[in-house]
Amino acid sequence: MKEFVNVRLGRFASFQLHKKTLLFSAIGLLLTLLVAIISLGMGEMKIAPLDVLKVVLGIGAEDNALIVQQFRMPRIIIAILVGAALAVAGAIMQGIVRNPLASPDILGVAGGASVAAVTFLLLFETVSIKWLPPVAFLGATLTTILLYVLAWKKGVTPLRLVMIGVGIKIAAGAVVTMLIIFSPFLLQNKALLWLSGSIYGVEWNDVWMIMPWVLILILAAAILTRRVNIQQLGDDVATSLGSFLQWDRFLLLMICAALTGTAVSVGGDISFVALLAPHIAKQLIGPSFGGALPVSAFIGALIVLLADLVARMAFSPIEVPVGVFTSAVGAPFFIFLLYKNRNR
């Protein structure tokens, strides 16, 4: 019995997926849809899952359709897109660095987006908030370029990426703190809400803005699956196999930055999703990047969906930012990973 299924993306790429990957991807898809339907029915006005499903199929009651389609569905879709984008970005970063502790928020990429976003919120208060997503996107991209340039020394190695990335993260945190300290109180609250990670108040325009980017970038990551797998064998082996190592590494880092910037531009600085999802995926299906990619995306979507559901319902009518709950789960998990890898 064949254990692998061949997948072809036209003339651009072809690869094999283990049947275990397909199984867990299918389970992830079903769980994501189930949690999304439950979440669509939760709120001040509760709607039964069957009625939610009728609305989704276009045969539901008008009052339910208004609540589900206009107020709740954009938020649920954003949660799925943000979670998937952060998870895939984390999978790329862990594949490049070859370390389960690596993620865009730990290595400074998300910190660059935060600096750009907080600067915009505090210094350009009269400018439309619609400019916040591209500003955060630009911040993540420029930070990744800076990370790559500073880590370059006859090439870029995973160790230098980690060391420089942690330094950039610390520096970005200091800049954000200084900006907040010297800003008016009302603007401080706005910046702190964004930094805590929240998808409150998103609209369909936000969905249409980030959906194409997330789908295209995840597809690009899937096309580059083989290049990540080769890098995990080590730089010398990858070079001997004909890999354009430094170009591949730069391209993958830019995809990681774009995914991170896209996610945080709408969801704010939601921590630890990029760390948790790929690690859980690899525990389920093994170290292959091609297998971890789709499973990571579904796990990331599930994490943000569940965190958003708890954030809305746990302390109703007060709504807690999503990032509070992802951090509450992610911080102990990060400590566990540090303990587990202490001898490496």
mmCIF file of C-alpha atoms in Angstrom:
data_model
loop_
_atom_site.group_PDB
_atom_site.id
_atom_site.type_symbol
_atom_site.label_atom_id
_atom_site.label_comp_id
_atom_site.label_asym_id
_atom_site.label_seq_id
_atom_site.Cartn_x
_atom_site.Cartn_y
_atom_site.Cartn_z
ATOM 1 C CA MET A 1 0.000 0.000 0.000
ATOM 2 C CA LYS A 2 1.443 3.386 -1.017
ATOM 3 C CA GLU A 3 2.142 5.718 1.904
ATOM 4 C CA PHE A 4 2.538 8.854 -0.223
ATOM 5 C CA VAL A 5 0.302 10.804 -2.583
ATOM 6 C CA ASN A 6 1.840 12.796 -5.449
ATOM 7 C CA VAL A 7 0.810 16.463 -5.637
ATOM 8 C CA ARG A 8 1.536 18.645 -8.669
ATOM 9 C CA LEU A 9 1.159 22.428 -8.865
ATOM 10 C CA GLY A 10 1.239 22.689 -12.635
ATOM 11 C CA ARG A 11 4.755 23.182 -13.987
ATOM 12 C CA PHE A 12 5.916 25.036 -10.885
ATOM 13 C CA ALA A 13 6.338 22.249 -8.347
ATOM 14 C CA SER A 14 5.558 18.668 -7.504
ATOM 15 C CA PHE A 15 5.941 16.878 -4.206
ATOM 16 C CA GLN A 16 4.696 13.951 -2.179
ATOM 17 C CA LEU A 17 2.440 14.108 0.858
ATOM 18 C CA HIS A 18 2.319 11.352 3.402
ATOM 19 C CA LYS A 19 -1.148 9.928 3.974
ATOM 20 C CA LYS A 20 -0.768 10.856 7.640
ATOM 21 C CA THR A 21 -0.427 14.485 6.527
ATOM 22 C CA LEU A 22 -3.631 14.232 4.495
ATOM 23 C CA LEU A 23 -5.425 12.617 7.432
ATOM 24 C CA PHE A 24 -4.446 15.305 9.933
ATOM 25 C CA SER A 25 -5.117 18.049 7.371
ATOM 26 C CA ALA A 26 -8.637 16.675 6.881
ATOM 27 C CA ILE A 27 -9.143 16.499 10.650
ATOM 28 C CA GLY A 28 -7.835 20.064 10.987
ATOM 29 C CA LEU A 29 -10.204 21.293 8.283
ATOM 30 C CA LEU A 30 -13.215 19.622 9.919
ATOM 31 C CA LEU A 31 -12.311 20.955 13.384
ATOM 32 C CA THR A 32 -11.784 24.447 11.986
ATOM 33 C CA LEU A 33 -15.203 24.402 10.300
ATOM 34 C CA LEU A 34 -16.841 23.024 13.451
ATOM 35 C CA VAL A 35 -15.316 25.647 15.750
ATOM 36 C CA ALA A 36 -16.142 28.374 13.209
ATOM 37 C CA ILE A 37 -19.834 27.359 13.122
ATOM 38 C CA ILE A 38 -19.994 27.237 16.930
ATOM 39 C CA SER A 39 -18.249 30.603 17.202
ATOM 40 C CA LEU A 40 -20.623 32.179 14.662
ATOM 41 C CA GLY A 41 -23.506 31.299 16.959
ATOM 42 C CA MET A 42 -21.948 32.649 20.152
ATOM 43 C CA GLY A 43 -22.495 36.191 21.405
ATOM 44 C CA GLU A 44 -25.084 38.315 23.159
ATOM 45 C CA MET A 45 -27.657 36.725 20.872
ATOM 46 C CA LYS A 46 -26.951 32.990 20.704
ATOM 47 C CA ILE A 47 -27.820 31.128 17.509
ATOM 48 C CA ALA A 48 -28.021 27.350 17.289
ATOM 49 C CA PRO A 49 -25.340 25.674 15.104
ATOM 50 C CA LEU A 50 -28.010 24.295 12.752
ATOM 51 C CA ASP A 51 -29.420 27.799 12.228
ATOM 52 C CA VAL A 52 -25.892 29.106 11.620
ATOM 53 C CA LEU A 53 -25.366 26.414 9.005
ATOM 54 C CA LYS A 54 -28.626 27.423 7.296
ATOM 55 C CA VAL A 55 -27.398 31.022 7.139
ATOM 56 C CA VAL A 56 -24.099 29.907 5.631
ATOM 57 C CA LEU A 57 -26.018 27.921 3.008
ATOM 58 C CA GLY A 58 -28.223 30.945 2.272
ATOM 59 C CA ILE A 59 -31.485 29.555 3.624
ATOM 60 C CA GLY A 60 -31.473 30.997 7.141
ATOM 61 C CA ALA A 61 -33.765 33.548 8.790
ATOM 62 C CA GLU A 62 -33.126 37.188 7.910
ATOM 63 C CA ASP A 63 -32.396 38.349 11.458
ATOM 64 C CA ASN A 64 -29.904 35.515 11.955
ATOM 65 C CA ALA A 65 -28.346 36.237 8.561
ATOM 66 C CA LEU A 66 -27.739 39.880 9.502
ATOM 67 C CA ILE A 67 -25.937 38.975 12.724
ATOM 68 C CA VAL A 68 -23.926 36.087 11.284
ATOM 69 C CA GLN A 69 -22.957 37.538 7.913
ATOM 70 C CA GLN A 70 -22.403 41.189 8.761
ATOM 71 C CA PHE A 71 -21.107 41.158 12.334
ATOM 72 C CA ARG A 72 -19.593 37.768 13.139
ATOM 73 C CA MET A 73 -18.440 36.138 9.917
ATOM 74 C CA PRO A 74 -15.753 38.733 9.027
ATOM 75 C CA ARG A 75 -14.225 38.249 12.462
ATOM 76 C CA ILE A 76 -14.218 34.442 12.155
ATOM 77 C CA ILE A 77 -12.636 34.533 8.702
ATOM 78 C CA ILE A 78 -10.002 37.002 9.904
ATOM 79 C CA ALA A 79 -9.204 34.707 12.850
ATOM 80 C CA ILE A 80 -8.699 31.785 10.442
ATOM 81 C CA LEU A 81 -6.537 33.801 8.036
ATOM 82 C CA VAL A 82 -4.425 35.384 10.779
ATOM 83 C CA GLY A 83 -3.880 32.063 12.546
ATOM 84 C CA ALA A 84 -2.940 30.257 9.326
ATOM 85 C CA ALA A 85 -0.586 33.054 8.228
ATOM 86 C CA LEU A 86 1.251 33.169 11.564
ATOM 87 C CA ALA A 87 1.511 29.369 11.712
ATOM 88 C CA VAL A 88 2.980 29.060 8.215
ATOM 89 C CA ALA A 89 5.384 31.931 8.945
ATOM 90 C CA GLY A 90 6.491 30.068 12.066
ATOM 91 C CA ALA A 91 6.945 26.835 10.103
ATOM 92 C CA ILE A 92 9.143 28.653 7.576
ATOM 93 C CA MET A 93 11.244 30.249 10.319
ATOM 94 C CA GLN A 94 11.717 26.954 12.163
ATOM 95 C CA GLY A 95 12.636 25.260 8.888
ATOM 96 C CA ILE A 96 15.274 27.877 8.063
ATOM 97 C CA VAL A 97 16.781 28.107 11.548
ATOM 98 C CA ARG A 98 16.378 24.359 12.241
ATOM 99 C CA ASN A 99 15.236 25.107 15.769
ATOM 100 C CA PRO A 100 11.781 24.470 17.314
ATOM 101 C CA LEU A 101 12.167 27.644 19.401
ATOM 102 C CA ALA A 102 12.276 29.939 16.359
ATOM 103 C CA SER A 103 9.320 32.077 15.317
ATOM 104 C CA PRO A 104 8.762 35.524 13.752
ATOM 105 C CA ASP A 105 7.701 37.114 17.049
ATOM 106 C CA ILE A 106 10.755 35.770 18.906
ATOM 107 C CA LEU A 107 13.224 36.740 16.142
ATOM 108 C CA GLY A 108 12.069 40.336 15.773
ATOM 109 C CA VAL A 109 9.957 40.252 12.595
ATOM 110 C CA ALA A 110 6.717 40.896 14.476
ATOM 111 C CA GLY A 111 8.583 43.450 16.593
ATOM 112 C CA GLY A 112 9.361 45.452 13.455
ATOM 113 C CA ALA A 113 5.690 45.420 12.514
ATOM 114 C CA SER A 114 4.837 46.572 16.046
ATOM 115 C CA VAL A 115 7.259 49.506 15.895
ATOM 116 C CA ALA A 116 5.812 50.638 12.571
ATOM 117 C CA ALA A 117 2.213 50.237 13.731
ATOM 118 C CA VAL A 118 2.687 51.958 17.096
ATOM 119 C CA THR A 119 4.597 54.811 15.444
ATOM 120 C CA PHE A 120 1.698 55.263 13.041
ATOM 121 C CA LEU A 121 -0.929 55.161 15.803
ATOM 122 C CA LEU A 122 0.909 57.618 18.042
ATOM 123 C CA LEU A 123 2.419 60.086 15.592
ATOM 124 C CA PHE A 124 -0.157 60.123 12.788
ATOM 125 C CA GLU A 125 -3.421 60.165 14.726
ATOM 126 C CA THR A 126 -5.174 62.316 12.129
ATOM 127 C CA VAL A 127 -4.447 59.858 9.299
ATOM 128 C CA SER A 128 -7.052 57.213 8.460
ATOM 129 C CA ILE A 129 -6.682 53.939 10.360
ATOM 130 C CA LYS A 130 -7.028 52.152 7.009
ATOM 131 C CA TRP A 131 -3.328 52.879 6.458
ATOM 132 C CA LEU A 132 -2.340 50.781 9.496
ATOM 133 C CA PRO A 133 -2.171 47.382 7.685
ATOM 134 C CA PRO A 134 0.246 48.490 4.947
ATOM 135 C CA VAL A 135 2.376 50.312 7.534
ATOM 136 C CA ALA A 136 2.657 47.160 9.691
ATOM 137 C CA PHE A 137 3.365 45.104 6.575
ATOM 138 C CA LEU A 138 6.149 47.515 5.598
ATOM 139 C CA GLY A 139 7.603 47.415 9.120
ATOM 140 C CA ALA A 140 7.843 43.603 9.077
ATOM 141 C CA THR A 141 9.425 43.597 5.619
ATOM 142 C CA LEU A 142 12.047 46.255 6.413
ATOM 143 C CA THR A 143 12.911 44.521 9.683
ATOM 144 C CA THR A 144 13.467 41.228 7.873
ATOM 145 C CA ILE A 145 15.758 42.913 5.351
ATOM 146 C CA LEU A 146 17.670 44.492 8.256
ATOM 147 C CA LEU A 147 17.870 41.099 9.970
ATOM 148 C CA TYR A 148 19.286 39.525 6.826
ATOM 149 C CA VAL A 149 21.823 42.317 6.230
ATOM 150 C CA LEU A 150 23.100 42.317 9.819
ATOM 151 C CA ALA A 151 23.342 38.520 9.850
ATOM 152 C CA TRP A 152 25.305 38.432 6.582
ATOM 153 C CA LYS A 153 28.949 37.399 6.795
ATOM 154 C CA LYS A 154 29.940 35.525 3.668
ATOM 155 C CA GLY A 155 26.402 34.201 3.793
ATOM 156 C CA VAL A 156 23.717 33.902 6.449
ATOM 157 C CA THR A 157 23.738 31.070 8.965
ATOM 158 C CA PRO A 158 20.855 29.990 11.240
ATOM 159 C CA LEU A 159 22.848 30.831 14.388
ATOM 160 C CA ARG A 160 23.514 34.417 13.294
ATOM 161 C CA LEU A 161 19.850 34.819 12.318
ATOM 162 C CA VAL A 162 18.829 33.790 15.830
ATOM 163 C CA MET A 163 21.347 36.042 17.608
ATOM 164 C CA ILE A 164 20.601 39.106 15.484
ATOM 165 C CA GLY A 165 16.858 38.404 15.559
ATOM 166 C CA VAL A 166 16.698 38.282 19.352
ATOM 167 C CA GLY A 167 18.639 41.554 19.486
ATOM 168 C CA ILE A 168 16.210 43.198 17.063
ATOM 169 C CA LYS A 169 13.271 41.944 19.127
ATOM 170 C CA ILE A 170 14.697 43.509 22.296
ATOM 171 C CA ALA A 171 15.493 46.774 20.507
ATOM 172 C CA ALA A 172 12.002 46.902 18.956
ATOM 173 C CA GLY A 173 10.425 46.356 22.373
ATOM 174 C CA ALA A 174 12.461 49.224 23.812
ATOM 175 C CA VAL A 175 11.438 51.557 20.977
ATOM 176 C CA VAL A 176 7.758 50.680 21.430
ATOM 177 C CA THR A 177 7.981 51.287 25.182
ATOM 178 C CA MET A 178 9.599 54.698 24.687
ATOM 179 C CA LEU A 179 6.972 55.705 22.131
ATOM 180 C CA ILE A 180 4.156 54.779 24.496
ATOM 181 C CA ILE A 181 5.707 56.508 27.527
ATOM 182 C CA PHE A 182 5.983 59.854 25.741
ATOM 183 C CA SER A 183 2.506 59.755 24.183
ATOM 184 C CA PRO A 184 -0.877 61.091 25.378
ATOM 185 C CA PHE A 185 -2.989 58.777 27.522
ATOM 186 C CA LEU A 186 -5.733 58.143 24.957
ATOM 187 C CA LEU A 187 -3.226 57.221 22.276
ATOM 188 C CA GLN A 188 -1.441 54.927 24.736
ATOM 189 C CA ASN A 189 -4.625 52.909 25.180
ATOM 190 C CA LYS A 190 -5.042 52.552 21.429
ATOM 191 C CA ALA A 191 -1.442 51.367 21.003
ATOM 192 C CA LEU A 192 -1.607 48.950 23.934
ATOM 193 C CA LEU A 193 -4.808 47.401 22.551
ATOM 194 C CA TRP A 194 -3.096 46.780 19.230
ATOM 195 C CA LEU A 195 0.011 45.342 20.927
ATOM 196 C CA SER A 196 -2.084 42.920 22.973
ATOM 197 C CA GLY A 197 -3.496 41.384 19.772
ATOM 198 C CA SER A 198 -7.157 41.915 18.964
ATOM 199 C CA ILE A 199 -9.445 41.278 15.989
ATOM 200 C CA TYR A 200 -12.284 43.307 17.479
ATOM 201 C CA GLY A 201 -14.154 45.484 14.987
ATOM 202 C CA VAL A 202 -12.842 43.927 11.764
ATOM 203 C CA GLU A 203 -15.002 44.258 8.657
ATOM 204 C CA TRP A 204 -15.414 42.583 5.282
ATOM 205 C CA ASN A 205 -12.982 45.122 3.809
ATOM 206 C CA ASP A 206 -10.292 43.697 6.096
ATOM 207 C CA VAL A 207 -11.111 40.188 4.889
ATOM 208 C CA TRP A 208 -10.811 41.120 1.209
ATOM 209 C CA MET A 209 -7.634 43.054 1.926
ATOM 210 C CA ILE A 210 -5.609 40.217 3.481
ATOM 211 C CA MET A 211 -7.203 37.069 2.016
ATOM 212 C CA PRO A 212 -5.432 37.199 -1.378
ATOM 213 C CA TRP A 213 -2.064 37.853 0.267
ATOM 214 C CA VAL A 214 -2.418 34.999 2.755
ATOM 215 C CA LEU A 215 -3.498 32.480 0.107
ATOM 216 C CA ILE A 216 -0.804 33.508 -2.396
ATOM 217 C CA LEU A 217 1.975 33.503 0.213
ATOM 218 C CA ILE A 218 0.985 30.099 1.628
ATOM 219 C CA LEU A 219 0.946 28.733 -1.935
ATOM 220 C CA ALA A 220 4.419 30.219 -2.485
ATOM 221 C CA ALA A 221 5.641 28.521 0.697
ATOM 222 C CA ALA A 222 4.204 25.211 -0.539
ATOM 223 C CA ILE A 223 6.036 25.593 -3.863
ATOM 224 C CA LEU A 224 9.326 26.077 -1.965
ATOM 225 C CA THR A 225 8.800 22.972 0.183
ATOM 226 C CA ARG A 226 11.751 21.065 -1.239
ATOM 227 C CA ARG A 227 14.138 23.958 -0.648
ATOM 228 C CA VAL A 228 13.231 24.083 3.036
ATOM 229 C CA ASN A 229 13.604 20.308 3.383
ATOM 230 C CA ILE A 230 17.064 20.496 1.803
ATOM 231 C CA GLN A 231 18.135 23.287 4.184
ATOM 232 C CA GLN A 232 17.196 21.120 7.152
ATOM 233 C CA LEU A 233 19.989 18.721 6.117
ATOM 234 C CA GLY A 234 22.571 21.430 6.827
ATOM 235 C CA ASP A 235 24.190 24.198 4.772
ATOM 236 C CA ASP A 236 27.006 22.042 3.369
ATOM 237 C CA VAL A 237 24.673 19.273 2.235
ATOM 238 C CA ALA A 238 22.198 21.770 0.741
ATOM 239 C CA THR A 239 24.969 23.479 -1.226
ATOM 240 C CA SER A 240 26.386 20.157 -2.458
ATOM 241 C CA LEU A 241 22.910 19.206 -3.740
ATOM 242 C CA GLY A 242 22.843 22.311 -5.929
ATOM 243 C CA SER A 243 20.670 24.538 -3.739
ATOM 244 C CA PHE A 244 21.068 28.312 -4.128
ATOM 245 C CA LEU A 245 21.237 28.460 -0.358
ATOM 246 C CA GLN A 246 21.484 32.188 0.352
ATOM 247 C CA TRP A 247 18.938 33.164 -2.296
ATOM 248 C CA ASP A 248 16.505 30.501 -1.066
ATOM 249 C CA ARG A 249 16.992 31.617 2.539
ATOM 250 C CA PHE A 250 16.366 35.273 1.654
ATOM 251 C CA LEU A 251 13.270 34.416 -0.400
ATOM 252 C CA LEU A 252 11.832 32.274 2.402
ATOM 253 C CA LEU A 253 12.524 34.990 4.972
ATOM 254 C CA MET A 254 10.690 37.531 2.824
ATOM 255 C CA ILE A 255 7.680 35.201 2.538
ATOM 256 C CA CYS A 256 7.800 34.764 6.315
ATOM 257 C CA ALA A 257 7.937 38.553 6.778
ATOM 258 C CA ALA A 258 5.058 39.120 4.361
ATOM 259 C CA LEU A 259 2.877 36.539 6.119
ATOM 260 C CA THR A 260 3.707 38.013 9.531
ATOM 261 C CA GLY A 261 3.117 41.585 8.393
ATOM 262 C CA THR A 262 -0.181 40.641 6.758
ATOM 263 C CA ALA A 263 -1.384 38.867 9.903
ATOM 264 C CA VAL A 264 -0.396 41.498 12.460
ATOM 265 C CA SER A 265 -1.615 44.350 10.265
ATOM 266 C CA VAL A 266 -5.178 43.270 11.044
ATOM 267 C CA GLY A 267 -4.857 41.114 14.174
ATOM 268 C CA GLY A 268 -2.235 43.067 16.071
ATOM 269 C CA ASP A 269 0.703 41.451 17.828
ATOM 270 C CA ILE A 270 -0.784 38.006 18.578
ATOM 271 C CA SER A 271 2.044 36.113 20.250
ATOM 272 C CA PHE A 272 3.114 32.455 20.282
ATOM 273 C CA VAL A 273 0.819 31.159 17.507
ATOM 274 C CA ALA A 274 3.798 31.010 15.135
ATOM 275 C CA LEU A 275 5.709 29.026 17.761
ATOM 276 C CA LEU A 276 2.968 26.655 18.902
ATOM 277 C CA ALA A 277 1.330 25.563 15.644
ATOM 278 C CA PRO A 278 4.391 24.270 13.723
ATOM 279 C CA HIS A 279 5.740 22.471 16.772
ATOM 280 C CA ILE A 280 2.436 20.681 17.368
ATOM 281 C CA ALA A 281 2.209 19.818 13.657
ATOM 282 C CA LYS A 282 5.676 18.256 13.648
ATOM 283 C CA GLN A 283 4.800 16.193 16.702
ATOM 284 C CA LEU A 284 1.822 14.825 14.773
ATOM 285 C CA ILE A 285 3.262 14.155 11.324
ATOM 286 C CA GLY A 286 7.076 14.349 11.599
ATOM 287 C CA PRO A 287 9.784 16.859 10.618
ATOM 288 C CA SER A 288 8.989 17.196 6.887
ATOM 289 C CA PHE A 289 8.230 20.825 6.010
ATOM 290 C CA GLY A 290 5.842 19.806 3.255
ATOM 291 C CA GLY A 291 3.781 17.798 5.711
ATOM 292 C CA ALA A 292 3.989 20.349 8.509
ATOM 293 C CA LEU A 293 2.840 23.248 6.339
ATOM 294 C CA PRO A 294 -0.890 22.446 5.856
ATOM 295 C CA VAL A 295 -1.270 20.908 9.317
ATOM 296 C CA SER A 296 0.390 23.985 10.883
ATOM 297 C CA ALA A 297 -2.012 26.264 9.012
ATOM 298 C CA PHE A 298 -5.079 24.463 10.367
ATOM 299 C CA ILE A 299 -3.670 24.309 13.899
ATOM 300 C CA GLY A 300 -2.855 28.030 13.805
ATOM 301 C CA ALA A 301 -6.373 28.815 12.601
ATOM 302 C CA LEU A 302 -7.827 26.665 15.397
ATOM 303 C CA ILE A 303 -5.688 28.348 18.069
ATOM 304 C CA VAL A 304 -6.788 31.859 17.077
ATOM 305 C CA LEU A 305 -10.414 30.782 16.600
ATOM 306 C CA LEU A 306 -10.559 29.210 20.066
ATOM 307 C CA ALA A 307 -8.721 32.141 21.644
ATOM 308 C CA ASP A 308 -11.166 34.576 20.037
ATOM 309 C CA LEU A 309 -14.157 32.526 21.223
ATOM 310 C CA VAL A 310 -12.851 32.505 24.801
ATOM 311 C CA ALA A 311 -11.972 36.194 24.558
ATOM 312 C CA ARG A 312 -15.543 37.059 23.579
ATOM 313 C CA MET A 313 -17.393 34.782 25.977
ATOM 314 C CA ALA A 314 -15.280 34.188 29.107
ATOM 315 C CA PHE A 315 -15.785 37.626 30.668
ATOM 316 C CA SER A 316 -18.834 38.850 28.708
ATOM 317 C CA PRO A 317 -19.779 41.670 28.240
ATOM 318 C CA ILE A 318 -16.106 42.644 28.668
ATOM 319 C CA GLU A 319 -14.020 41.500 25.720
ATOM 320 C CA VAL A 320 -10.408 40.477 26.332
ATOM 321 C CA PRO A 321 -7.840 40.735 23.487
ATOM 322 C CA VAL A 322 -7.057 37.465 21.705
ATOM 323 C CA GLY A 323 -3.342 37.873 22.344
ATOM 324 C CA VAL A 324 -3.886 37.589 26.104
ATOM 325 C CA PHE A 325 -5.105 34.008 25.754
ATOM 326 C CA THR A 326 -2.524 32.935 23.161
ATOM 327 C CA SER A 327 0.191 34.291 25.476
ATOM 328 C CA ALA A 328 -1.346 32.547 28.490
ATOM 329 C CA VAL A 329 -1.025 29.219 26.665
ATOM 330 C CA GLY A 330 2.124 30.011 24.690
ATOM 331 C CA ALA A 331 4.363 31.245 27.502
ATOM 332 C CA PRO A 332 4.244 27.981 29.540
ATOM 333 C CA PHE A 333 4.652 26.011 26.307
ATOM 334 C CA PHE A 334 7.748 28.073 25.416
ATOM 335 C CA ILE A 335 9.236 27.409 28.855
ATOM 336 C CA PHE A 336 8.541 23.701 28.352
ATOM 337 C CA LEU A 337 10.354 23.769 24.991
ATOM 338 C CA LEU A 338 13.322 25.553 26.565
ATOM 339 C CA TYR A 339 13.476 22.904 29.271
ATOM 340 C CA LYS A 340 13.117 20.082 26.742
ATOM 341 C CA ASN A 341 15.905 21.460 24.540
ATOM 342 C CA ARG A 342 18.226 22.626 27.329
ATOM 343 C CA ASN A 343 20.964 20.131 26.421
ATOM 344 C CA ARG A 344 20.989 20.808 22.681
#
